[in-house]
Amino acid sequence: MINLKVNNLRKHFGGLQVLKGVNFEINGPELIGLIGPNGAGKTTLTNILDGAIKPNSGTVYLNGERIDQYKPYQVALTGLGRTFQVTRSFRRMTVLENLYVPALAVGEEQNRAVVHNKAMEVLEFLTIDHLRNDFAQALSGGQQKLLELGRLLMLDPDVIVLDEPFAGVHPKLMEVIYEYIRRVNNDGKAIVIISHQMDAIFNLAKRLLVLNYGDMIADGPPDEVKNDPAVIEAYLGVDEDEKEEMAGAQ
Ligand SMILES: Nc1ncnc2c1ncn2[C@@H]1O[C@H](COP(=O)(O)OP(=O)(O)OP(=O)(O)O)[C@@H](O)[C@H]1O
Ligand SMILES: [Mg+2]
């Protein structure tokens, strides 16, 4: 059974307290939306979960194993993967080579044919198999997002954190990403979607976490959370578009 346990995480950058004791737990293949205003600490939390930065205090356990002091590749091997708000592919490698990298980077003696077949399967699913021999730098922003999602699947993580997967994505590709999230979740993976796009969040997520400048102010079913006075308060005056979208999703 998948279990991610985040205990009292604190992180500051100089005098700026970005996470003020964050707690939550994921049990099983949940589909969770993580929302909050710009600068709330969502990406910082993701960076701690995947080992890119270390918390000042607090712990993270994945399936019973403490991972908060691990390096990113160790976290990936333990079973947590993430995508980046600003995509990071190897721009001068082909699309297919970008997918080989995670399998090679973990240092496992993997059969090349197995890795290749898996990469092809992933690219077909993401509808970018025709781009397999193109350099990653030739892809559109949305296609880069898809490539990141593909890279993630190569390591078969238990928990996936998607940092703004819809930002800058052409509407045509949105459906592919929706389908990816639903299918990977149905395959038994826990997924956390960070997004400012409330329509997408309310469409997909079964549970919402709301981070507000370092405090997790709500955690529950979307219908309850969107009516929570603390959440409404946090969004008031922050961003007019978001406020409208929150209202529209009621
Ligand atoms: N390496 C860093 N050094 C200093 N300050 C940082 C660093 N990383 C993040 N911050 C600050 O921490 C705060 C939280 O940033 P973070 O990127 O986690 O927010 P976010 O919720 O992901 O926002 P957004 O919705 O805009 O992506 C911001 O004030 C940011 O400027
Ligand atoms: Mg962010």
Tab-separated table of N, CA and C in Angstrom, residues 88-178:
chain	number	residue	atom	x	y	z
A	88	ARG	N	12.320	20.574	-17.821
A	88	ARG	CA	13.753	20.321	-17.898
A	88	ARG	C	13.992	19.059	-18.701
A	89	SER	N	14.214	19.219	-19.990
A	89	SER	CA	14.597	18.040	-20.765
A	89	SER	C	16.045	18.248	-21.212
A	90	PHE	N	16.644	17.174	-21.704
A	90	PHE	CA	17.974	17.306	-22.304
A	90	PHE	C	17.740	17.775	-23.730
A	91	ARG	N	17.958	19.068	-23.922
A	91	ARG	CA	17.492	19.707	-25.154
A	91	ARG	C	18.180	19.179	-26.404
A	92	ARG	N	19.443	18.756	-26.252
A	92	ARG	CA	20.170	18.308	-27.438
A	92	ARG	C	20.220	16.791	-27.551
A	93	MET	N	19.323	16.146	-26.837
A	93	MET	CA	19.129	14.711	-27.052
A	93	MET	C	17.780	14.528	-27.733
A	94	THR	N	17.618	13.391	-28.362
A	94	THR	CA	16.309	13.135	-28.985
A	94	THR	C	15.281	12.831	-27.900
A	95	VAL	N	14.034	12.860	-28.340
A	95	VAL	CA	12.925	12.561	-27.435
A	95	VAL	C	13.116	11.163	-26.832
A	96	LEU	N	13.438	10.210	-27.697
A	96	LEU	CA	13.620	8.834	-27.233
A	96	LEU	C	14.791	8.737	-26.238
A	97	GLU	N	15.892	9.403	-26.553
A	97	GLU	CA	17.056	9.371	-25.646
A	97	GLU	C	16.712	9.977	-24.288
A	98	ASN	N	15.857	11.018	-24.308
A	98	ASN	CA	15.437	11.621	-23.040
A	98	ASN	C	14.735	10.600	-22.151
A	99	LEU	N	14.037	9.679	-22.770
A	99	LEU	CA	13.341	8.663	-21.977
A	99	LEU	C	14.275	7.542	-21.528
A	100	TYR	N	15.355	7.330	-22.284
A	100	TYR	CA	16.306	6.303	-21.851
A	100	TYR	C	17.025	6.746	-20.568
A	101	VAL	N	17.242	8.075	-20.446
A	101	VAL	CA	18.102	8.596	-19.370
A	101	VAL	C	17.715	8.120	-17.967
A	102	PRO	N	16.425	8.235	-17.565
A	102	PRO	CA	16.117	7.812	-16.188
A	102	PRO	C	16.485	6.354	-15.947
A	103	ALA	N	16.215	5.504	-16.922
A	103	ALA	CA	16.507	4.077	-16.754
A	103	ALA	C	18.008	3.856	-16.607
A	104	LEU	N	18.799	4.641	-17.344
A	104	LEU	CA	20.257	4.488	-17.261
A	104	LEU	C	20.798	5.148	-16.000
A	105	ALA	N	20.192	6.286	-15.625
A	105	ALA	CA	20.707	7.067	-14.497
A	105	ALA	C	20.598	6.319	-13.176
A	106	VAL	N	19.614	5.454	-13.050
A	106	VAL	CA	19.477	4.755	-11.779
A	106	VAL	C	20.509	3.641	-11.645
A	107	GLY	N	21.262	3.408	-12.730
A	107	GLY	CA	22.394	2.493	-12.636
A	107	GLY	C	22.008	1.036	-12.616
A	108	GLU	N	20.748	0.758	-12.915
A	108	GLU	CA	20.351	-0.646	-12.946
A	108	GLU	C	20.759	-1.250	-14.274
A	109	GLU	N	21.111	-2.500	-14.220
A	109	GLU	CA	21.436	-3.211	-15.450
A	109	GLU	C	20.136	-3.534	-16.164
A	110	GLN	N	19.646	-2.582	-16.921
A	110	GLN	CA	18.366	-2.829	-17.586
A	110	GLN	C	18.612	-3.281	-19.016
A	111	ASN	N	17.838	-4.202	-19.441
A	111	ASN	CA	17.902	-4.684	-20.807
A	111	ASN	C	17.503	-3.534	-21.751
A	112	ARG	N	18.386	-3.229	-22.719
A	112	ARG	CA	18.137	-2.093	-23.613
A	112	ARG	C	16.834	-2.234	-24.388
A	113	ALA	N	16.572	-3.441	-24.817
A	113	ALA	CA	15.343	-3.667	-25.593
A	113	ALA	C	14.109	-3.401	-24.732
A	114	VAL	N	14.190	-3.790	-23.467
A	114	VAL	CA	13.064	-3.565	-22.555
A	114	VAL	C	12.847	-2.065	-22.365
A	115	VAL	N	13.955	-1.350	-22.137
A	115	VAL	CA	13.876	0.105	-21.949
A	115	VAL	C	13.303	0.763	-23.212
A	116	HIS	N	13.804	0.329	-24.380
A	116	HIS	CA	13.332	0.912	-25.637
A	116	HIS	C	11.830	0.664	-25.824
A	117	ASN	N	11.413	-0.553	-25.585
A	117	ASN	CA	9.995	-0.878	-25.784
A	117	ASN	C	9.105	-0.090	-24.834
A	118	LYS	N	9.575	0.048	-23.617
A	118	LYS	CA	8.794	0.818	-22.649
A	118	LYS	C	8.709	2.282	-23.096
A	119	ALA	N	9.850	2.833	-23.553
A	119	ALA	CA	9.877	4.228	-24.008
A	119	ALA	C	8.912	4.419	-25.181
A	120	MET	N	8.891	3.466	-26.101
A	120	MET	CA	7.997	3.582	-27.254
A	120	MET	C	6.523	3.534	-26.822
A	121	GLU	N	6.264	2.647	-25.887
A	121	GLU	CA	4.899	2.538	-25.357
A	121	GLU	C	4.444	3.873	-24.745
A	122	VAL	N	5.357	4.441	-23.950
A	122	VAL	CA	5.062	5.711	-23.270
A	122	VAL	C	4.820	6.821	-24.302
A	123	LEU	N	5.653	6.875	-25.345
A	123	LEU	CA	5.512	7.931	-26.355
A	123	LEU	C	4.217	7.768	-27.153
A	124	GLU	N	3.847	6.540	-27.425
A	124	GLU	CA	2.586	6.308	-28.143
A	124	GLU	C	1.412	6.784	-27.297
A	125	PHE	N	1.453	6.413	-26.034
A	125	PHE	CA	0.393	6.826	-25.126
A	125	PHE	C	0.267	8.350	-25.078
A	126	LEU	N	1.408	9.016	-25.122
A	126	LEU	CA	1.410	10.480	-25.026
A	126	LEU	C	1.225	11.158	-26.392
A	127	THR	N	1.007	10.367	-27.412
A	127	THR	CA	0.779	10.846	-28.785
A	127	THR	C	1.954	11.628	-29.377
A	128	ILE	N	3.163	11.359	-28.890
A	128	ILE	CA	4.326	12.050	-29.476
A	128	ILE	C	5.345	11.036	-30.007
A	129	ASP	N	4.895	9.843	-30.351
A	129	ASP	CA	5.831	8.841	-30.865
A	129	ASP	C	6.421	9.266	-32.207
A	130	HIS	N	5.653	10.057	-32.992
A	130	HIS	CA	6.193	10.519	-34.280
A	130	HIS	C	7.360	11.491	-34.093
A	131	LEU	N	7.534	12.010	-32.890
A	131	LEU	CA	8.624	12.971	-32.622
A	131	LEU	C	9.845	12.295	-32.011
A	132	ARG	N	9.842	10.965	-31.951
A	132	ARG	CA	10.849	10.259	-31.149
A	132	ARG	C	12.295	10.569	-31.523
A	133	ASN	N	12.548	10.865	-32.805
A	133	ASN	CA	13.935	11.131	-33.210
A	133	ASN	C	14.248	12.623	-33.324
A	134	ASP	N	13.315	13.465	-32.937
A	134	ASP	CA	13.572	14.914	-32.944
A	134	ASP	C	14.306	15.312	-31.667
A	135	PHE	N	15.112	16.367	-31.777
A	135	PHE	CA	15.736	16.888	-30.561
A	135	PHE	C	14.657	17.484	-29.659
A	136	ALA	N	14.842	17.310	-28.365
A	136	ALA	CA	13.843	17.812	-27.415
A	136	ALA	C	13.629	19.311	-27.585
A	137	GLN	N	14.684	20.024	-27.974
A	137	GLN	CA	14.558	21.481	-28.082
A	137	GLN	C	13.604	21.904	-29.205
A	138	ALA	N	13.281	20.971	-30.098
A	138	ALA	CA	12.373	21.298	-31.209
A	138	ALA	C	10.908	21.189	-30.799
A	139	LEU	N	10.642	20.659	-29.612
A	139	LEU	CA	9.254	20.456	-29.191
A	139	LEU	C	8.598	21.745	-28.726
A	140	SER	N	7.290	21.799	-28.900
A	140	SER	CA	6.529	22.937	-28.359
A	140	SER	C	6.505	22.830	-26.831
A	141	GLY	N	6.056	23.907	-26.185
A	141	GLY	CA	5.985	23.890	-24.717
A	141	GLY	C	5.133	22.744	-24.200
A	142	GLY	N	3.991	22.535	-24.835
A	142	GLY	CA	3.089	21.473	-24.412
A	142	GLY	C	3.705	20.098	-24.624
A	143	GLN	N	4.381	19.940	-25.759
A	143	GLN	CA	5.037	18.647	-26.029
A	143	GLN	C	6.162	18.383	-25.030
A	144	GLN	N	6.848	19.464	-24.613
A	144	GLN	CA	7.891	19.313	-23.577
A	144	GLN	C	7.277	18.792	-22.279
A	145	LYS	N	6.069	19.302	-21.976
A	145	LYS	CA	5.368	18.842	-20.764
A	145	LYS	C	5.076	17.353	-20.889
A	146	LEU	N	4.639	16.941	-22.067
A	146	LEU	CA	4.335	15.521	-22.281
A	146	LEU	C	5.597	14.679	-22.129
A	147	LEU	N	6.704	15.194	-22.643
A	147	LEU	CA	7.962	14.448	-22.534
A	147	LEU	C	8.344	14.251	-21.062
A	148	GLU	N	8.130	15.289	-20.266
A	148	GLU	CA	8.408	15.161	-18.821
A	148	GLU	C	7.528	14.099	-18.174
A	149	LEU	N	6.265	14.086	-18.582
A	149	LEU	CA	5.356	13.071	-18.036
A	149	LEU	C	5.830	11.681	-18.444
A	150	GLY	N	6.339	11.589	-19.652
A	150	GLY	CA	6.849	10.308	-20.138
A	150	GLY	C	8.080	9.864	-19.365
A	151	ARG	N	8.975	10.792	-19.141
A	151	ARG	CA	10.207	10.507	-18.396
A	151	ARG	C	9.872	9.922	-17.023
A	152	LEU	N	8.842	10.501	-16.430
A	152	LEU	CA	8.400	10.063	-15.114
A	152	LEU	C	7.989	8.590	-15.124
A	153	LEU	N	7.272	8.210	-16.174
A	153	LEU	CA	6.755	6.833	-16.225
A	153	LEU	C	7.868	5.796	-16.357
A	154	MET	N	9.023	6.219	-16.867
A	154	MET	CA	10.101	5.255	-17.100
A	154	MET	C	10.585	4.627	-15.796
A	155	LEU	N	10.376	5.328	-14.659
A	155	LEU	CA	10.832	4.775	-13.376
A	155	LEU	C	9.698	4.193	-12.550
A	156	ASP	N	8.486	4.265	-13.105
A	156	ASP	CA	7.365	3.609	-12.477
A	156	ASP	C	7.177	4.010	-11.000
A	157	PRO	N	7.069	5.303	-10.721
A	157	PRO	CA	6.959	5.734	-9.319
A	157	PRO	C	5.609	5.389	-8.696
A	158	ASP	N	5.567	5.319	-7.372
A	158	ASP	CA	4.302	5.108	-6.643
A	158	ASP	C	3.559	6.425	-6.452
A	159	VAL	N	4.340	7.490	-6.239
A	159	VAL	CA	3.767	8.815	-5.987
A	159	VAL	C	4.340	9.788	-7.019
A	160	ILE	N	3.443	10.531	-7.662
A	160	ILE	CA	3.851	11.460	-8.714
A	160	ILE	C	3.372	12.859	-8.342
A	161	VAL	N	4.278	13.820	-8.375
A	161	VAL	CA	3.889	15.210	-8.121
A	161	VAL	C	4.078	15.994	-9.414
A	162	LEU	N	2.995	16.561	-9.916
A	162	LEU	CA	3.024	17.298	-11.179
A	162	LEU	C	2.930	18.789	-10.866
A	163	ASP	N	4.014	19.509	-11.106
A	163	ASP	CA	4.042	20.948	-10.797
A	163	ASP	C	3.597	21.727	-12.031
A	164	GLU	N	2.377	22.215	-11.993
A	164	GLU	CA	1.779	22.992	-13.089
A	164	GLU	C	1.818	22.259	-14.430
A	165	PRO	N	1.206	21.087	-14.505
A	165	PRO	CA	1.278	20.329	-15.769
A	165	PRO	C	0.509	20.963	-16.924
A	166	PHE	N	-0.415	21.885	-16.624
A	166	PHE	CA	-1.246	22.452	-17.697
A	166	PHE	C	-0.778	23.835	-18.150
A	167	ALA	N	0.179	24.412	-17.423
A	167	ALA	CA	0.583	25.791	-17.730
A	167	ALA	C	1.194	25.861	-19.124
A	168	GLY	N	0.648	26.726	-19.951
A	168	GLY	CA	1.190	26.941	-21.288
A	168	GLY	C	0.912	25.803	-22.267
A	169	VAL	N	-0.032	24.933	-21.906
A	169	VAL	CA	-0.321	23.789	-22.776
A	169	VAL	C	-1.492	24.124	-23.694
A	170	HIS	N	-1.326	23.833	-24.981
A	170	HIS	CA	-2.371	24.048	-25.976
A	170	HIS	C	-3.600	23.212	-25.591
A	171	PRO	N	-4.812	23.787	-25.738
A	171	PRO	CA	-6.025	23.048	-25.351
A	171	PRO	C	-6.093	21.629	-25.916
A	172	LYS	N	-5.569	21.428	-27.120
A	172	LYS	CA	-5.621	20.089	-27.732
A	172	LYS	C	-4.839	19.062	-26.920
A	173	LEU	N	-3.757	19.525	-26.286
A	173	LEU	CA	-2.920	18.591	-25.524
A	173	LEU	C	-3.440	18.396	-24.102
A	174	MET	N	-4.316	19.310	-23.672
A	174	MET	CA	-4.867	19.200	-22.309
A	174	MET	C	-5.517	17.837	-22.109
A	175	GLU	N	-6.263	17.413	-23.122
A	175	GLU	CA	-7.005	16.149	-23.020
A	175	GLU	C	-6.046	14.966	-22.843
A	176	VAL	N	-4.884	15.059	-23.521
A	176	VAL	CA	-3.882	13.990	-23.397
A	176	VAL	C	-3.372	13.931	-21.958
A	177	ILE	N	-3.165	15.098	-21.367
A	177	ILE	CA	-2.652	15.141	-19.995
A	177	ILE	C	-3.726	14.663	-19.007
A	178	TYR	N	-4.963	15.064	-19.235
A	178	TYR	CA	-6.073	14.549	-18.419
A	178	TYR	C	-6.077	13.022	-18.442
